[in-house]
Amino acid sequence: MIKDSNIYLKEREKTFTPLLAIEEASRCLLCHDAPCTKACPAGTDPARFIRSLRFRNIKGAIETIRSNNKLGGVCSRVCPTSKYCEEGCSRTDIDKPIKIGKLQRYLTDYEKAISMEVLKKSKLDKDKVAIIGSGPSGLVASAELALKGYKVTVFEEKNKLGGWLSYGIPPERLPQIVVDNEIQYIKNLGVEFKTNCKVGEDISIKDIKNQGFKVILLAIGMKKSKLINIEGINFKGVLKGTEFLSQCKDKNGKVKIGKHVIVIGGGDVAVDCAVTCKLLGCEDVKIVYRRTIEKMPADQKEKQYCQSLNIPIFTGIKPEKIIGKDGKVARFKGIGMFDDSLMDLPADQIIFAIGQEVEDIKDEIHIEINENKLIKTKNYKTNLEDIFACGDVVEGDKTVVYAVKEGKEAAEEIHKYLSLEKESEIACGEVASVKGGEC
Ligand SMILES: Cc1cc2nc3c(=O)[nH]c(=O)nc-3n(C[C@H](O)[C@H](O)[C@H](O)COP(=O)(O)OP(=O)(O)OC[C@H]3O[C@@H](n4cnc5c(N)ncnc54)[C@H](O)[C@@H]3O)c2cc1C
Ligand code: SF4
C-alpha cells in the first residue's frame, strides 16, 4: 500500500516563531550552575544560549551553540532532551521544563536563514588525519581537528555522508537538508570527504598510512541489524529495521508496505519503523516488545506519538515463531515473558528492530575488541599504534549527542597525541644537533 509520501517527508514538528522563542526563553530562571548545561553530554551549554536569546542577543546565542556543538541543528531535532537537558531543568518545579531543544532548533534555523558563518576556516598546516566513517562522531571529530589546523580526510563507504543521520532517522523527524547544511559547514572548514570508499575493501588501513596520514580515527558505528534465530525467520516479508528505514529514505517513501505489519523491538529504531509504516499508509501496524513499557528505551515523546497515531504497543511478549504460506510471512506467534500468554496475529511483514552490532573488523586489522565486539580504547586510543576509535563502535548503541561528545573528545586526544609527538621530534632534533648525530 503506497500512500502520498508527503506526510513522511515533511518535518513533523513546527518551529517557534520569533515571538514564541523569546517568550519561551523568558521563562528561563537563569540558574547559577545550571542543571541543563551540566546534563548535556556534548557541552552545548543551553543555559548560556538561552540567556543570550532572552536578552535578544541572537548572534551570541547561535555562536554558543555552533562553537560547542558542530551538529547543533541535528541535535535540536533528535536529541532525547527529556533524558538530558530538559530532565533536570529547574523550571519543572514551577510548571514545565523549558523547551530547550526547540529553542536550539529555532536558533540554528535562524543561523541558516541569515547565512551566518560562526566557524572560521583555520590554516591547515598540521599533520594529516584520516577518519573512517562520516556518522556524527566522525563528522564532529573532523570539524574539531580541522579547526585546530589538521588536514582531515573522511573515508565513507556509502554514497551519502552522515551515517544514521542520512540512512536511518526518518525525514519527518530529521529532514535531510538539515544534515546536509551541517555537513556543508564542516566542508567549509576544509575537511575532505571520499565517499563510496569502504576501508577494508576499496582501500586498506596500510594504504591510508602509506598516504602519510599520521593518525587514523575509526568512527564506523554499528551497522549490522540483529536478527533472532526463530522458526520462519527466512520467510519473505521478514525485514531488518535499519535496512527498511534506509530503503524508505532512499526512495523518498515510495516503498511497498504490508497490510499487517508487526515491528519487534522497543528502541528508537522500532518506533521509527512503526511510525514510518503508518505514515506511508499501513493501517494495521503493531509494536511487540519483550519488557515493560517503562523499560522501553525509545524516547517518551516518540512513544506518545505512536499512541497519537493509534499504533498499539504490546509489551511483555517475545517472538516465538513465524508461520508462512507459499514462502511468505502469514502469521506471527509470540509468547508471554512474565506469564504463559500466547499471541497469534496475522502479518505479511515482520520488521526486526532489536539493535545493531559492529561489522567484524578483526579481519582488516588486529584490533582489540571486548566481549560485545566493541573496540577497546583508553582515552580513545586503541591497542594499535596511531589508531583511535570513537562513537557507537566503542560505546555501543547510543545517541547522536553522545556521538558528538565522543567526536569532540577524540579530536582533543588526537591533538594531544600529535602535539606530544611533535614536541619529542623537536627535542630529539635539538639533542641530535648538540651531539652531532642521531637522537
Ligand atoms: C533508525 C535510527 C534512529 C535513531 N534515532 C536516534 C534519535 O532519535 N536520537 C539519537 O540521539 N540517536 C538516534 N539514533 C542513534 C544514533 O543515530 C547513533 O548513535 C549515531 O549515529 C552513532 O554515530 P557514529 O558516528 O558512531 O556512527 P554511525 O552513525 O553509525 O556512522 C558510521 C559511519 O561509518 C561508515 N562506515 C562503516 N564502516 C566503514 C568502512 N569500513 N569504511 C568506510 N566507512 C565506513 C558507515 O557507512 C557510517 O556512515 C538512531 C539510530 C538509528 C539507526
Ligand atoms: S535549568 Fe532550565 S531554568 Fe535553569 S538555566 Fe537551564 S533552561 Fe533555564
Short mmCIF file of N, CA, C and O and ligand atoms in Angstrom, two decimals, residues 78 80 132-138 155-158 163-164 168-169 173 197-199 219-223 242 245 268-269 272 356 391-392 398-400 403, ligand 1:
data_model
loop_
_atom_site.label_atom_id
_atom_site.label_comp_id
_atom_site.label_asym_id
_atom_site.label_seq_id
_atom_site.Cartn_x
_atom_site.Cartn_y
_atom_site.Cartn_z
N VAL A 78 16.77 15.65 17.16
CA VAL A 78 16.71 14.21 17.50
C VAL A 78 17.15 13.89 18.93
O VAL A 78 17.03 12.75 19.35
N PRO A 80 17.16 13.14 22.67
CA PRO A 80 16.13 12.83 23.68
C PRO A 80 16.26 13.78 24.87
O PRO A 80 16.75 13.40 25.92
N ILE A 132 37.63 7.32 9.50
CA ILE A 132 36.85 6.31 8.78
C ILE A 132 35.42 6.38 9.30
O ILE A 132 35.17 6.06 10.46
N GLY A 133 34.50 6.79 8.45
CA GLY A 133 33.10 6.88 8.84
C GLY A 133 32.64 8.31 9.00
O GLY A 133 33.31 9.11 9.66
N SER A 134 31.52 8.64 8.35
CA SER A 134 31.04 10.03 8.39
C SER A 134 29.75 10.16 9.18
O SER A 134 28.92 11.02 8.90
N GLY A 135 29.56 9.29 10.19
CA GLY A 135 28.43 9.47 11.10
C GLY A 135 28.71 10.67 12.00
O GLY A 135 29.75 11.34 11.85
N PRO A 136 27.82 10.97 12.95
CA PRO A 136 28.02 12.16 13.78
C PRO A 136 29.36 12.20 14.51
O PRO A 136 29.97 13.27 14.60
N SER A 137 29.86 11.05 14.99
CA SER A 137 31.13 11.11 15.73
C SER A 137 32.28 11.46 14.80
O SER A 137 33.13 12.30 15.13
N GLY A 138 32.30 10.86 13.60
CA GLY A 138 33.36 11.16 12.63
C GLY A 138 33.26 12.59 12.14
O GLY A 138 34.29 13.29 12.01
N PHE A 155 36.84 9.06 5.14
CA PHE A 155 36.54 7.98 4.18
C PHE A 155 35.18 7.39 4.54
O PHE A 155 34.97 6.98 5.68
N GLU A 156 34.28 7.37 3.57
CA GLU A 156 32.92 6.87 3.85
C GLU A 156 32.54 5.84 2.78
O GLU A 156 32.65 6.09 1.59
N GLU A 157 32.06 4.69 3.26
CA GLU A 157 31.74 3.63 2.30
C GLU A 157 30.46 3.89 1.50
O GLU A 157 30.29 3.41 0.39
N LYS A 158 29.57 4.70 2.08
CA LYS A 158 28.29 4.94 1.40
C LYS A 158 28.40 6.12 0.45
O LYS A 158 29.38 6.85 0.43
N GLY A 163 26.11 8.94 8.13
CA GLY A 163 25.80 7.72 8.91
C GLY A 163 24.29 7.58 9.10
O GLY A 163 23.52 7.84 8.17
N TRP A 164 23.88 7.23 10.30
CA TRP A 164 22.44 7.02 10.55
C TRP A 164 21.62 8.29 10.38
O TRP A 164 20.40 8.23 10.21
N GLY A 168 19.19 6.41 8.49
CA GLY A 168 18.30 5.77 9.45
C GLY A 168 17.15 6.66 9.89
O GLY A 168 15.98 6.36 9.62
N ILE A 169 17.47 7.77 10.52
CA ILE A 169 16.42 8.60 11.15
C ILE A 169 15.48 9.17 10.06
O ILE A 169 15.94 9.80 9.12
N ARG A 173 11.35 13.38 11.13
CA ARG A 173 12.00 13.83 12.37
C ARG A 173 13.25 14.64 12.08
O ARG A 173 13.60 15.53 12.82
N CYS A 197 33.86 4.68 -0.57
CA CYS A 197 35.21 4.18 -0.33
C CYS A 197 35.21 3.39 0.99
O CYS A 197 35.27 3.98 2.07
N LYS A 198 35.06 2.10 0.86
CA LYS A 198 35.00 1.27 2.07
C LYS A 198 36.41 0.86 2.50
O LYS A 198 37.13 0.20 1.74
N VAL A 199 36.76 1.25 3.71
CA VAL A 199 38.07 0.87 4.22
C VAL A 199 38.02 -0.63 4.55
O VAL A 199 37.12 -1.10 5.21
N ALA A 219 35.53 5.60 13.20
CA ALA A 219 34.21 6.08 13.67
C ALA A 219 33.15 5.37 12.83
O ALA A 219 32.32 6.00 12.19
N ILE A 220 33.25 4.04 12.85
CA ILE A 220 32.48 3.25 11.88
C ILE A 220 31.11 2.79 12.38
O ILE A 220 30.39 2.10 11.65
N GLY A 221 30.74 3.16 13.58
CA GLY A 221 29.39 2.88 14.07
C GLY A 221 29.06 1.40 14.13
O GLY A 221 29.91 0.52 14.08
N MET A 222 27.76 1.15 14.27
CA MET A 222 27.26 -0.24 14.31
C MET A 222 26.22 -0.35 13.21
O MET A 222 25.16 0.24 13.31
N LYS A 223 26.53 -1.08 12.17
CA LYS A 223 25.60 -1.02 11.04
C LYS A 223 24.87 -2.32 10.76
O LYS A 223 23.96 -2.35 9.95
N THR A 242 16.76 -1.34 10.29
CA THR A 242 17.55 -0.25 9.72
C THR A 242 17.57 -0.33 8.20
O THR A 242 17.56 0.69 7.51
N LEU A 245 14.31 1.19 7.02
CA LEU A 245 14.30 2.66 7.10
C LEU A 245 15.19 3.29 6.02
O LEU A 245 14.84 4.31 5.43
N ASP A 268 14.42 3.40 19.57
CA ASP A 268 14.11 4.43 18.56
C ASP A 268 13.86 3.82 17.19
O ASP A 268 12.99 4.26 16.44
N VAL A 269 14.66 2.79 16.86
CA VAL A 269 14.54 2.22 15.52
C VAL A 269 13.17 1.54 15.36
O VAL A 269 12.50 1.69 14.33
N ASP A 272 10.56 4.22 15.01
CA ASP A 272 10.68 4.84 13.67
C ASP A 272 10.07 3.93 12.60
O ASP A 272 9.42 4.40 11.67
N GLN A 356 21.62 -3.09 16.80
CA GLN A 356 22.65 -3.25 15.77
C GLN A 356 23.90 -3.81 16.39
O GLN A 356 24.08 -3.75 17.60
N GLY A 391 32.67 6.86 19.12
CA GLY A 391 31.28 6.70 18.67
C GLY A 391 30.71 5.34 19.04
O GLY A 391 31.24 4.65 19.93
N ASP A 392 29.66 4.94 18.34
CA ASP A 392 28.95 3.69 18.67
C ASP A 392 29.86 2.46 18.64
O ASP A 392 29.62 1.49 19.34
N LYS A 398 24.23 4.13 21.03
CA LYS A 398 23.98 5.28 21.93
C LYS A 398 23.12 6.32 21.23
O LYS A 398 22.21 5.97 20.50
N THR A 399 23.47 7.60 21.43
CA THR A 399 22.66 8.68 20.82
C THR A 399 23.56 9.60 20.00
O THR A 399 24.79 9.55 20.12
N VAL A 400 22.91 10.48 19.24
CA VAL A 400 23.68 11.41 18.42
C VAL A 400 24.49 12.35 19.31
O VAL A 400 25.68 12.57 19.07
N ALA A 403 27.49 10.72 20.44
CA ALA A 403 28.48 10.63 19.36
C ALA A 403 29.20 11.97 19.20
O ALA A 403 30.41 12.02 18.93
C1 LIG B 1 16.86 4.42 12.82
C2 LIG B 1 17.67 5.08 13.87
C3 LIG B 1 17.11 6.10 14.60
C4 LIG B 1 17.85 6.74 15.57
N1 LIG B 1 17.28 7.76 16.24
C5 LIG B 1 18.01 8.47 17.13
C6 LIG B 1 17.44 9.60 17.77
O1 LIG B 1 16.29 9.96 17.57
N2 LIG B 1 18.22 10.30 18.62
C7 LIG B 1 19.51 9.95 18.87
O2 LIG B 1 20.17 10.66 19.61
N3 LIG B 1 20.07 8.86 18.30
C8 LIG B 1 19.35 8.11 17.43
N4 LIG B 1 19.90 7.02 16.82
C9 LIG B 1 21.28 6.60 17.19
C10 LIG B 1 22.34 7.46 16.50
O3 LIG B 1 21.98 7.69 15.16
C11 LIG B 1 23.70 6.79 16.60
O4 LIG B 1 24.00 6.63 17.98
C12 LIG B 1 24.80 7.63 15.94
O5 LIG B 1 24.53 7.83 14.57
C13 LIG B 1 26.17 6.97 16.09
O6 LIG B 1 27.12 7.73 15.42
P1 LIG B 1 28.51 7.13 14.89
O7 LIG B 1 29.23 8.27 14.28
O8 LIG B 1 29.16 6.38 15.98
O9 LIG B 1 28.12 6.03 13.80
P2 LIG B 1 27.17 5.94 12.54
O10 LIG B 1 26.11 6.99 12.54
O11 LIG B 1 26.73 4.53 12.50
O12 LIG B 1 28.15 6.23 11.31
C14 LIG B 1 29.19 5.32 10.96
C15 LIG B 1 29.60 5.59 9.53
O13 LIG B 1 30.74 4.82 9.23
C16 LIG B 1 30.60 4.30 7.90
N5 LIG B 1 31.45 3.12 7.80
C17 LIG B 1 31.33 1.96 8.50
N6 LIG B 1 32.31 1.09 8.14
C18 LIG B 1 33.06 1.73 7.20
C19 LIG B 1 34.21 1.36 6.45
N7 LIG B 1 34.80 0.17 6.60
N8 LIG B 1 34.71 2.25 5.55
C20 LIG B 1 34.15 3.48 5.39
N9 LIG B 1 33.05 3.88 6.08
C21 LIG B 1 32.52 3.02 6.98
C22 LIG B 1 29.12 3.98 7.81
O14 LIG B 1 28.70 3.85 6.48
C23 LIG B 1 28.53 5.20 8.51
O15 LIG B 1 28.32 6.28 7.62
C24 LIG B 1 19.19 6.34 15.84
C25 LIG B 1 19.75 5.28 15.11
C26 LIG B 1 19.02 4.67 14.14
C27 LIG B 1 19.62 3.54 13.37
#
